[in-house]
Short mmCIF file of C-alpha atoms in Angstrom, two decimals:
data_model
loop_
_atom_site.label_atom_id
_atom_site.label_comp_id
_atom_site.label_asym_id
_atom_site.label_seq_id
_atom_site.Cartn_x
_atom_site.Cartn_y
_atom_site.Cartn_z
CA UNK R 1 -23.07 13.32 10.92
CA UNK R 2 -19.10 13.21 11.20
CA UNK R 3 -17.72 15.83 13.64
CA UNK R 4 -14.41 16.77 14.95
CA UNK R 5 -14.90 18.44 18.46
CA UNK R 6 -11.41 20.20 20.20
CA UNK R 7 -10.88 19.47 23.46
CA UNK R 8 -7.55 20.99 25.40
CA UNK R 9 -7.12 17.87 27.41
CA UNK R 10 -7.38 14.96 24.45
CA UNK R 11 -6.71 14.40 20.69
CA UNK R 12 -9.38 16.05 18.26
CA UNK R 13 -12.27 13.38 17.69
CA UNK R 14 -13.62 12.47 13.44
CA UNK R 15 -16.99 10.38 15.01
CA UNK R 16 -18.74 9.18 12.16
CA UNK R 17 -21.40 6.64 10.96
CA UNK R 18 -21.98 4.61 8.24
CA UNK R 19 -24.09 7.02 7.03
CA UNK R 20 -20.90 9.14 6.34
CA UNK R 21 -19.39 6.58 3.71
CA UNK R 22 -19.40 7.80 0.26
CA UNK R 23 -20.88 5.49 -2.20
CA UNK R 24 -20.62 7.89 -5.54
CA UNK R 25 -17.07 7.93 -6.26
CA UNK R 26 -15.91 8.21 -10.08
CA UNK R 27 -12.73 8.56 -11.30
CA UNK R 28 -12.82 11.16 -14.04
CA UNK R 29 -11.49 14.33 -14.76
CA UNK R 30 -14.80 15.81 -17.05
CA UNK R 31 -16.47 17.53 -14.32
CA UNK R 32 -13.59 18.78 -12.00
CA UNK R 33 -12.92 17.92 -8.63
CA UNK R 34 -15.68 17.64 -6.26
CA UNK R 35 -15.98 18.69 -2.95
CA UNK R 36 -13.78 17.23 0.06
CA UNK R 37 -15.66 15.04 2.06
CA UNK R 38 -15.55 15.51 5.67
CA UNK R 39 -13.20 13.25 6.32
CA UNK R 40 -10.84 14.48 3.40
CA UNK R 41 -10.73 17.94 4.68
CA UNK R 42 -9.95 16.98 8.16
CA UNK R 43 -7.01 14.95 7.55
CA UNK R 44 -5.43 17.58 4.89
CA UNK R 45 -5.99 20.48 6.92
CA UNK R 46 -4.22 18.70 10.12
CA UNK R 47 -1.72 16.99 8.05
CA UNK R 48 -0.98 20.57 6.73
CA UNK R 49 -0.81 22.12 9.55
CA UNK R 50 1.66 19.70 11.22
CA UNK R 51 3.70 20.16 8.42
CA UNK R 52 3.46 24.44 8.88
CA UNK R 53 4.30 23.61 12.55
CA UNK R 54 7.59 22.31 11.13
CA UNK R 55 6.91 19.33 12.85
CA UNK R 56 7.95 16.72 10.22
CA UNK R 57 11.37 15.49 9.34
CA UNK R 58 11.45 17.63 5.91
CA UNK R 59 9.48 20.05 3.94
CA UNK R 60 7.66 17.06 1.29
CA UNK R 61 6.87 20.16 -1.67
CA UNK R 62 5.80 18.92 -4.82
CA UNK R 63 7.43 15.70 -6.00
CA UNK R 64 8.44 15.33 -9.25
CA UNK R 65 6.61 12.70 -10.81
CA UNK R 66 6.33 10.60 -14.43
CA UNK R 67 4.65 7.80 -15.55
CA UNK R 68 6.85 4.91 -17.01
CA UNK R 69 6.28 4.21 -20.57
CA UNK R 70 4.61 0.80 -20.90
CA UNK R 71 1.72 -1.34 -20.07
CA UNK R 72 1.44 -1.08 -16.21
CA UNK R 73 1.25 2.60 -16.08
CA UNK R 74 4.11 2.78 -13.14
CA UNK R 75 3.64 5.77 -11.25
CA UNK R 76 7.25 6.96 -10.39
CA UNK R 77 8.42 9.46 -7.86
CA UNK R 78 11.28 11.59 -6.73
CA UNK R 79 11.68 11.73 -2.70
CA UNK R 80 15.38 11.84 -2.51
CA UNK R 81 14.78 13.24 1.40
CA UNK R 82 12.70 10.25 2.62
CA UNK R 83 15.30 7.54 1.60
CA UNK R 84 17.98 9.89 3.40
CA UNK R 85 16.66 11.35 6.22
CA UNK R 86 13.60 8.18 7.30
CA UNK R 87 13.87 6.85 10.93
CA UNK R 88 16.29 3.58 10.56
CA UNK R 89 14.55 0.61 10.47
CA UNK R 90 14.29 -1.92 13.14
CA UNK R 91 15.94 -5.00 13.09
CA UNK R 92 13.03 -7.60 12.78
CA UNK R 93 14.49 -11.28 12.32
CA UNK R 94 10.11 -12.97 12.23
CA UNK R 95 6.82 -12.49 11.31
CA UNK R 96 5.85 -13.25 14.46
CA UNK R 97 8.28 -10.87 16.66
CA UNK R 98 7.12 -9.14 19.77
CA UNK R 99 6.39 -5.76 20.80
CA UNK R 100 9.45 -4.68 22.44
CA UNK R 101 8.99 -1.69 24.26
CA UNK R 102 12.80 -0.69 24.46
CA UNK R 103 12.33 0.08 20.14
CA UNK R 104 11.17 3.12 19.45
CA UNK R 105 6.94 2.69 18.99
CA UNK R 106 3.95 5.16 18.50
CA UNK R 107 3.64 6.13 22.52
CA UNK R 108 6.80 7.88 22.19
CA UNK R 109 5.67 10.49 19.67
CA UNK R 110 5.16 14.23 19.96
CA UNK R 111 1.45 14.09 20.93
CA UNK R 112 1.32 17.35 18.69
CA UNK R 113 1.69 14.85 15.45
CA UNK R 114 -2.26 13.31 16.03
CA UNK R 115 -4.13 14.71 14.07
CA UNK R 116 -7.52 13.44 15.70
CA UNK R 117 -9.17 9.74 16.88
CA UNK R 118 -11.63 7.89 15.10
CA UNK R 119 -15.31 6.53 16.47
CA UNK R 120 -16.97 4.90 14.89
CA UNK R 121 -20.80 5.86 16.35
CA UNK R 122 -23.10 3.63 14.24
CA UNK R 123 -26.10 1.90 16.44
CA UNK R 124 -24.91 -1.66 17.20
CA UNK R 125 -21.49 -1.08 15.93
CA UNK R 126 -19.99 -2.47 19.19
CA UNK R 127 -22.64 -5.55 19.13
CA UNK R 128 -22.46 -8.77 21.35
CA UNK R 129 -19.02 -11.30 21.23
CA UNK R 130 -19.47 -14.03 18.89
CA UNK R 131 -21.29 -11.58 15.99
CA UNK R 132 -18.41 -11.03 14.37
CA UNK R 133 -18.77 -7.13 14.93
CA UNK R 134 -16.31 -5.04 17.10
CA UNK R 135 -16.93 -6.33 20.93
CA UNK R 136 -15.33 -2.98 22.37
CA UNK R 137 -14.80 0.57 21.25
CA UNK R 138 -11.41 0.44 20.03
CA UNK R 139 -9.39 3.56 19.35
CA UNK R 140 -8.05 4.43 15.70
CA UNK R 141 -5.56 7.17 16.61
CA UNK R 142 -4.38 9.00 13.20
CA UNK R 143 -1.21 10.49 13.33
CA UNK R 144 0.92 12.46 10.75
CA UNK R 145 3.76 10.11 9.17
CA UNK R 146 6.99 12.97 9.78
CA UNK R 147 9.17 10.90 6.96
CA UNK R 148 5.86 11.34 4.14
CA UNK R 149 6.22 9.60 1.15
CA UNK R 150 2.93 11.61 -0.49
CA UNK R 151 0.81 14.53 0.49
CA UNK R 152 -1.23 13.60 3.84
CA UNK R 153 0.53 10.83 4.76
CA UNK R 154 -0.28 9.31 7.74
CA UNK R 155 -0.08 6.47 10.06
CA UNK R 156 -3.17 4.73 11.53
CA UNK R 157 -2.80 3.57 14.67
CA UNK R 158 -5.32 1.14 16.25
CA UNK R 159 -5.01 1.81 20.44
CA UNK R 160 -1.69 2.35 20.96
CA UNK R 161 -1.58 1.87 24.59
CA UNK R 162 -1.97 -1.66 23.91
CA UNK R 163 1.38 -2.03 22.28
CA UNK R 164 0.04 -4.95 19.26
CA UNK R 165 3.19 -6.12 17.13
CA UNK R 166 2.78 -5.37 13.79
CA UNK R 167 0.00 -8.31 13.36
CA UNK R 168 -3.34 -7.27 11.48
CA UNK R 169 -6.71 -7.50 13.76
CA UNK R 170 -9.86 -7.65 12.45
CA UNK R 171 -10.36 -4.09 13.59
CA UNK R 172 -7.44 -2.92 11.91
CA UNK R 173 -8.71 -3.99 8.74
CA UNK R 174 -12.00 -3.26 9.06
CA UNK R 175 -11.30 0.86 10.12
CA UNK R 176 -9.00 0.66 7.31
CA UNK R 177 -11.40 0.19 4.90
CA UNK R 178 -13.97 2.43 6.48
CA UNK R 179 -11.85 5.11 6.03
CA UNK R 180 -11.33 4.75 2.04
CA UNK R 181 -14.73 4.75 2.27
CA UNK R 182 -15.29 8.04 3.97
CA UNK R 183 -13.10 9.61 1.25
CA UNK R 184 -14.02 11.34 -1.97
CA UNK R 185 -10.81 11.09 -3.03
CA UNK R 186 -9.81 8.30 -5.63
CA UNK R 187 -6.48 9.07 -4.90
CA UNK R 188 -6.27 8.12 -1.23
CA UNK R 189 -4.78 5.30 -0.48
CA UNK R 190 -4.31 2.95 2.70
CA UNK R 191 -1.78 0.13 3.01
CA UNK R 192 0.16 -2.77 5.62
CA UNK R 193 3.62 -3.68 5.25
CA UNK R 194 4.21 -6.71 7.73
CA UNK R 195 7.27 -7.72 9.59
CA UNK R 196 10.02 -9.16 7.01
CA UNK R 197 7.77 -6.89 4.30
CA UNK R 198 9.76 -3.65 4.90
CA UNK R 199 7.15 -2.67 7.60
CA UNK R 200 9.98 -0.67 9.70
CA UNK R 201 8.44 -0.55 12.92
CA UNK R 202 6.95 -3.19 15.22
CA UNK R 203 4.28 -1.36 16.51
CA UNK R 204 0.59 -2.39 14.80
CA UNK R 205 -0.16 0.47 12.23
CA UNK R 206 -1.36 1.76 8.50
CA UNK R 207 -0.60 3.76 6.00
CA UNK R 208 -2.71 6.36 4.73
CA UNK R 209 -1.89 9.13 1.92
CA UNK R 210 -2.65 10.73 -1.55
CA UNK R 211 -1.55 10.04 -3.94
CA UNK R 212 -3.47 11.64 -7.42
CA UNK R 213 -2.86 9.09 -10.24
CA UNK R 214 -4.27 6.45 -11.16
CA UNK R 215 -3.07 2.67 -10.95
CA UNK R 216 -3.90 -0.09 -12.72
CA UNK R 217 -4.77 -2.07 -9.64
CA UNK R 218 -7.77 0.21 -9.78
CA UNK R 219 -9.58 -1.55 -12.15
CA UNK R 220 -7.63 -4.82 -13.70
CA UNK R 221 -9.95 -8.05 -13.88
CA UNK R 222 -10.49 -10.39 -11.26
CA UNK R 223 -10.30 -14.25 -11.34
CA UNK R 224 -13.47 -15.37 -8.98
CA UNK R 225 -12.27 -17.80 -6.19
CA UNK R 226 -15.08 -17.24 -3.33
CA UNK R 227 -16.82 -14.28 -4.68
CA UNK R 228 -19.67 -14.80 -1.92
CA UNK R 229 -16.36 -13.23 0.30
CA UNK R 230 -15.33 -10.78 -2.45
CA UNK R 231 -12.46 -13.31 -3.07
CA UNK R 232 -10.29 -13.03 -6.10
CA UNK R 233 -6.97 -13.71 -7.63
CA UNK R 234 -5.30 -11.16 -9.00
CA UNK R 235 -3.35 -12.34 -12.40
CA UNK R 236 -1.58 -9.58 -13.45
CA UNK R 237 2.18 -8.57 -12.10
CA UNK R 238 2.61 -9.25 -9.68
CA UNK R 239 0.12 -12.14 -8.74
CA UNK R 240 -1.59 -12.14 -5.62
CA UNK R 241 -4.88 -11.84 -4.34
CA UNK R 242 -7.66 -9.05 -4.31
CA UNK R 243 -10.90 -8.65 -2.03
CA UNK R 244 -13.63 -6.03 -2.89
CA UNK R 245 -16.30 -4.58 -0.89
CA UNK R 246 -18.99 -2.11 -0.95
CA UNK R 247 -20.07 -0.01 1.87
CA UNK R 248 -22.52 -2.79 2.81
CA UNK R 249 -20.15 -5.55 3.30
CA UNK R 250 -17.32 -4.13 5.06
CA UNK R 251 -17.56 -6.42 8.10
CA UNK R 252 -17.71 -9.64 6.51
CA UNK R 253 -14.95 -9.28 4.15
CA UNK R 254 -12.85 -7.31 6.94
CA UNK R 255 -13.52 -11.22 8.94
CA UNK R 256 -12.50 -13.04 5.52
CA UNK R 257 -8.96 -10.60 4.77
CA UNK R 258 -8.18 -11.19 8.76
CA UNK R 259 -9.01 -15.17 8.22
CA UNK R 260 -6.28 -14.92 5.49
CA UNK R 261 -3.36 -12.57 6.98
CA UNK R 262 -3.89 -14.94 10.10
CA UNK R 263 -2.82 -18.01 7.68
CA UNK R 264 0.25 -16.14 6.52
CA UNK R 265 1.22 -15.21 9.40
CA UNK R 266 1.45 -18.57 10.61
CA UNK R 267 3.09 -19.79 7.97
CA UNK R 268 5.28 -17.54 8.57
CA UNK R 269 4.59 -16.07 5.36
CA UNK R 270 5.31 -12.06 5.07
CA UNK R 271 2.83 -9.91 2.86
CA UNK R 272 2.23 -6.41 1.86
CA UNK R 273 -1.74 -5.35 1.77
CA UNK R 274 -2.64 -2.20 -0.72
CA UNK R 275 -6.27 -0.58 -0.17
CA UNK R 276 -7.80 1.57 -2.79
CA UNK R 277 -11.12 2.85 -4.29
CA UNK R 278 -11.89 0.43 -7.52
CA UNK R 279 -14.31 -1.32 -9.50
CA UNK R 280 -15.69 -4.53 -9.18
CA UNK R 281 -13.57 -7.20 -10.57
CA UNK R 282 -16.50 -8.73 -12.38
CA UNK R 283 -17.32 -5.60 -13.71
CA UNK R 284 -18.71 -5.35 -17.19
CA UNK R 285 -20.47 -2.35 -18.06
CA UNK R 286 -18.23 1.09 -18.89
CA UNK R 287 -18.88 4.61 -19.44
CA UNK R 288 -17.97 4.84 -22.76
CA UNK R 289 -16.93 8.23 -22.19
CA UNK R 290 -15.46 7.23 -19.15
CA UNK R 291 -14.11 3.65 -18.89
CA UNK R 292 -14.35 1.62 -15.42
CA UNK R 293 -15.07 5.67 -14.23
CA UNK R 294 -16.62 3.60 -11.66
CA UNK R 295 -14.82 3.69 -7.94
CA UNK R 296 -17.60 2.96 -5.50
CA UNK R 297 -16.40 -0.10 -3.89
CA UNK R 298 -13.09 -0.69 -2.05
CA UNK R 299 -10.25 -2.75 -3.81
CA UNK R 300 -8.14 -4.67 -1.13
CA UNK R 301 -4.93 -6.59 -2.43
CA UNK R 302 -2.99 -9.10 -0.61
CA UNK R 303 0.37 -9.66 -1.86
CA UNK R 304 2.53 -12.67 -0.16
CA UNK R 305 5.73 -12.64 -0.66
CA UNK R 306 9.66 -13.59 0.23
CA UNK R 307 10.05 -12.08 3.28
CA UNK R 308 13.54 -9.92 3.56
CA UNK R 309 14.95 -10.04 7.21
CA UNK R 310 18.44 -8.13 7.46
CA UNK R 311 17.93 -7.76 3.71
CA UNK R 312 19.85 -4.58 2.24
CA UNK R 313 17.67 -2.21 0.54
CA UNK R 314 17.76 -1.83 -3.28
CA UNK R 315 19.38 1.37 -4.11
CA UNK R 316 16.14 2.76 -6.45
CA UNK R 317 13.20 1.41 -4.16
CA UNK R 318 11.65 -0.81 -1.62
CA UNK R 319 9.40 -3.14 -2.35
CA UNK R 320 6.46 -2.77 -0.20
CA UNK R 321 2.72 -1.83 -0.21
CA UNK R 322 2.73 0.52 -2.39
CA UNK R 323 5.66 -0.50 -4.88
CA UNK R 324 3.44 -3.91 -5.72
CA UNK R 325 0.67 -1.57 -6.51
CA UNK R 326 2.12 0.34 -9.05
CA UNK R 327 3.49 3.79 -7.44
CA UNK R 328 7.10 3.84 -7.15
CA UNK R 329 9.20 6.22 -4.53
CA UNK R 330 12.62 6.52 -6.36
CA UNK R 331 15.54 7.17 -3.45
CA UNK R 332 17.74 9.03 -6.09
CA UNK R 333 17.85 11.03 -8.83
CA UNK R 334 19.48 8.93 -11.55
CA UNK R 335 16.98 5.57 -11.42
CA UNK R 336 14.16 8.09 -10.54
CA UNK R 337 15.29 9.49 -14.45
CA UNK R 338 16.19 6.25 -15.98
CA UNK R 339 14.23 3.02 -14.91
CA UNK R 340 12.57 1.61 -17.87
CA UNK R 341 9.22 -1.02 -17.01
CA UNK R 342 11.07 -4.27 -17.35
CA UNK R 343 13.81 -2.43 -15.09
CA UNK R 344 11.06 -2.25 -12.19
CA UNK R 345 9.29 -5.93 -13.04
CA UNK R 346 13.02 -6.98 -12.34
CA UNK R 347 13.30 -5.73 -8.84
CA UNK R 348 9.93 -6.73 -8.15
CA UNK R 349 10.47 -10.33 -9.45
CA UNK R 350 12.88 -11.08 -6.56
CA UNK R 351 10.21 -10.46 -3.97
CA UNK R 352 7.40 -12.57 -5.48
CA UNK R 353 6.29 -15.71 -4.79
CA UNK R 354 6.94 -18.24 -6.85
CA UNK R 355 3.95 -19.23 -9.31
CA UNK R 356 3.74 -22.88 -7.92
CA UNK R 357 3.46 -21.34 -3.89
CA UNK R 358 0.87 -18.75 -5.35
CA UNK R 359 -1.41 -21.67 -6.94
CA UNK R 360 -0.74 -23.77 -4.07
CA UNK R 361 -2.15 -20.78 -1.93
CA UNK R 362 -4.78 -20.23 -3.83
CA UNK R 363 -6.10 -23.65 -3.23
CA UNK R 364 -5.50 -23.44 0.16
CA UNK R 365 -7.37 -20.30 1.07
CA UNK R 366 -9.92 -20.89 -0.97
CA UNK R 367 -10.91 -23.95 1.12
CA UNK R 368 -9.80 -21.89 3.98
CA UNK R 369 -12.72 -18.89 3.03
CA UNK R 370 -15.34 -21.88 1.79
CA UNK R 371 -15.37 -23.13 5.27
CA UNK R 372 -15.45 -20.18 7.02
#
């Protein structure tokens, strides 16, 4: 059962099981909103709290928010205060750049901002080397994000003592999915931006927030390239690839996504990963009442992508994690009010790949997963 235990001398503790992930999840709006899971209610109340503390960088309120007219269902946002008032970026000039513990990094925070650790405490969870499974306890330290693009943002932090560049581990991936599966919350979301990606500081972390709208990422069809891995291609803008897993999978396709980022990374390839509750690419049967209602499984997309060292920022939006999926955090005011669909395809063109390095990709981590 998951429990949160205070303790004067460390962080609050979420321990949970596997037991705890929620399997049930439909997105549909005909029988209200069910009850907050566990984990749900722990991370709103804390994030909430922080924010009543007045420990974040601005009061987030209610954002104003519209969905572009069009196909893709672009979920646009105002947050005039985060593009103004956001810690500046680091200068990061490779994928592969070191920690440098001079920058500023996650051991230099208020300790007030953590919200609480994360164990997971299944049986065997921590098995043998050479299984595949996690060979250590590892901390996941959660922490309130104090420039919030959403309601409960946060940052996931795996250990932070041990100062890991912004490189994905296995673990990283594999707690990240675990917790959009202890949510009963379509609308949370978890997501990577790596170096030359717009991640902004070199210090190994996620993203976590709500965010309660639905994207077409959710559900769009899947092109089968290693489905025994929950391998797909995505083929809708903007092309890239997608994983899925149910709650019984997790740690194999948390091996396969880790198998991939380490190819891009030394390729020296930068890419943006988006996590969210979805269907299964392959799905057929609907709800007729309630089409592709259906969110049990966990979508993960992979996105590589021009990297943008000492690139300046475009004046209506980044394009990161959560720009490729569909929800857009507008800087100012005036493109917040008047970016049309093509207008955002546009910007997002100059960060994609282009089609011949996606298909050559493909090929190449297909073979890549195949053998693995």
């Amino acid at each position: 059962m998951s429990t949160s235990k205070a303790d004067p001398t460390v962080p609050l503790r979420f321990v949970y099981t596997n037991q705890d992930f929620v399997t049930d999840v439909c997105r549909s709006s005909g029988n209200g909103p069910s009850p907050p899971a566990k984990f749900d209610a722990d991370v709103q109340a804390g994030w909430t709290d922080r924010m009543a503390r007045g420990l974040f960088r601005y009061n987030l309120g209610d954002l104003q928010t519209r969905i572009l007219p069009g196909s893709r269902g672009y979920v646009a946002q105002l947050n005039i205060q985060r593009g103004a008032e956001k810690r500046k970026p680091q200068e990061i000039l490779s994928i592969k750049q070191e920690f440098n513990a001079a920058q500023f990094n996650f051991n230099e925070i208020n300790p007030e901002e953590i919200i609480f650790e994360m164990l997971n405490d299944t049986e065997g969870d921590t098995a043998s080397p050479g299984s595949g499974r996690r060979q250590q306890p590892s901390r996941m330290v959660v922490l309130v994000n104090v420039s919030p693009l959403e309601f409960g943002h946060c940052l996931f932090v795996p250990d932070p003592s041990r100062c890991l560049p912004q490189v994905l581990t296995q673990f990283t991936i594999h707690a990240g999915i675990e917790s959009v599966l202890l949510s009963s919350d379509t609308g949370f979301r978890v997501g990577f931006n790596s170096l030359g990606a717009f991640a902004s500081v070199n210090h190994l972390h996620l993203h976590g927030y709500y965010m309660d709208h639905e994207l077409k990422i959710e559900s769009v069809r899947g092109k089968p390239l290693v489905p025994e891995k929950g391998f797909y291609r995505l083929l809708d803008f903007p092309v890239g690839f997608l994983f899925y897993t149910e709650s019984e999978e997790v740690e194999e396709v948390a091996r396969a996504i880790c198998e991939v980022t380490d190819f891009l990374v030394d390729g020296n390839i930068a890419h943006n990963l988006f996590l969210t509750r979805g269907c299964s690419p392959f799905e057929h049967t609907q709800d007729k009442k309630n089409p592709g209602c259906s969110r049990k499984g966990v979508r993960i997309c992979v996105w590589p992508r021009k990297s943008c060292f000492g690139a300046k920022e475009d004046s209506a939006f980044n394009v990161a994690l959560c720009e490729l999926a569909g929800h857009l955090p507008f800087k100012n005011k005036k493109d917040y009010e008047l970016s049309t669909e093509k207008d955002v395809m546009d910007v997002i063109q100059k960060y994609v790949l282009p089609d011949g390095e996606i298909h050559s990709l493909e090929q190449q981590l297909t073979r890549l997963l195949m053998d693995f």
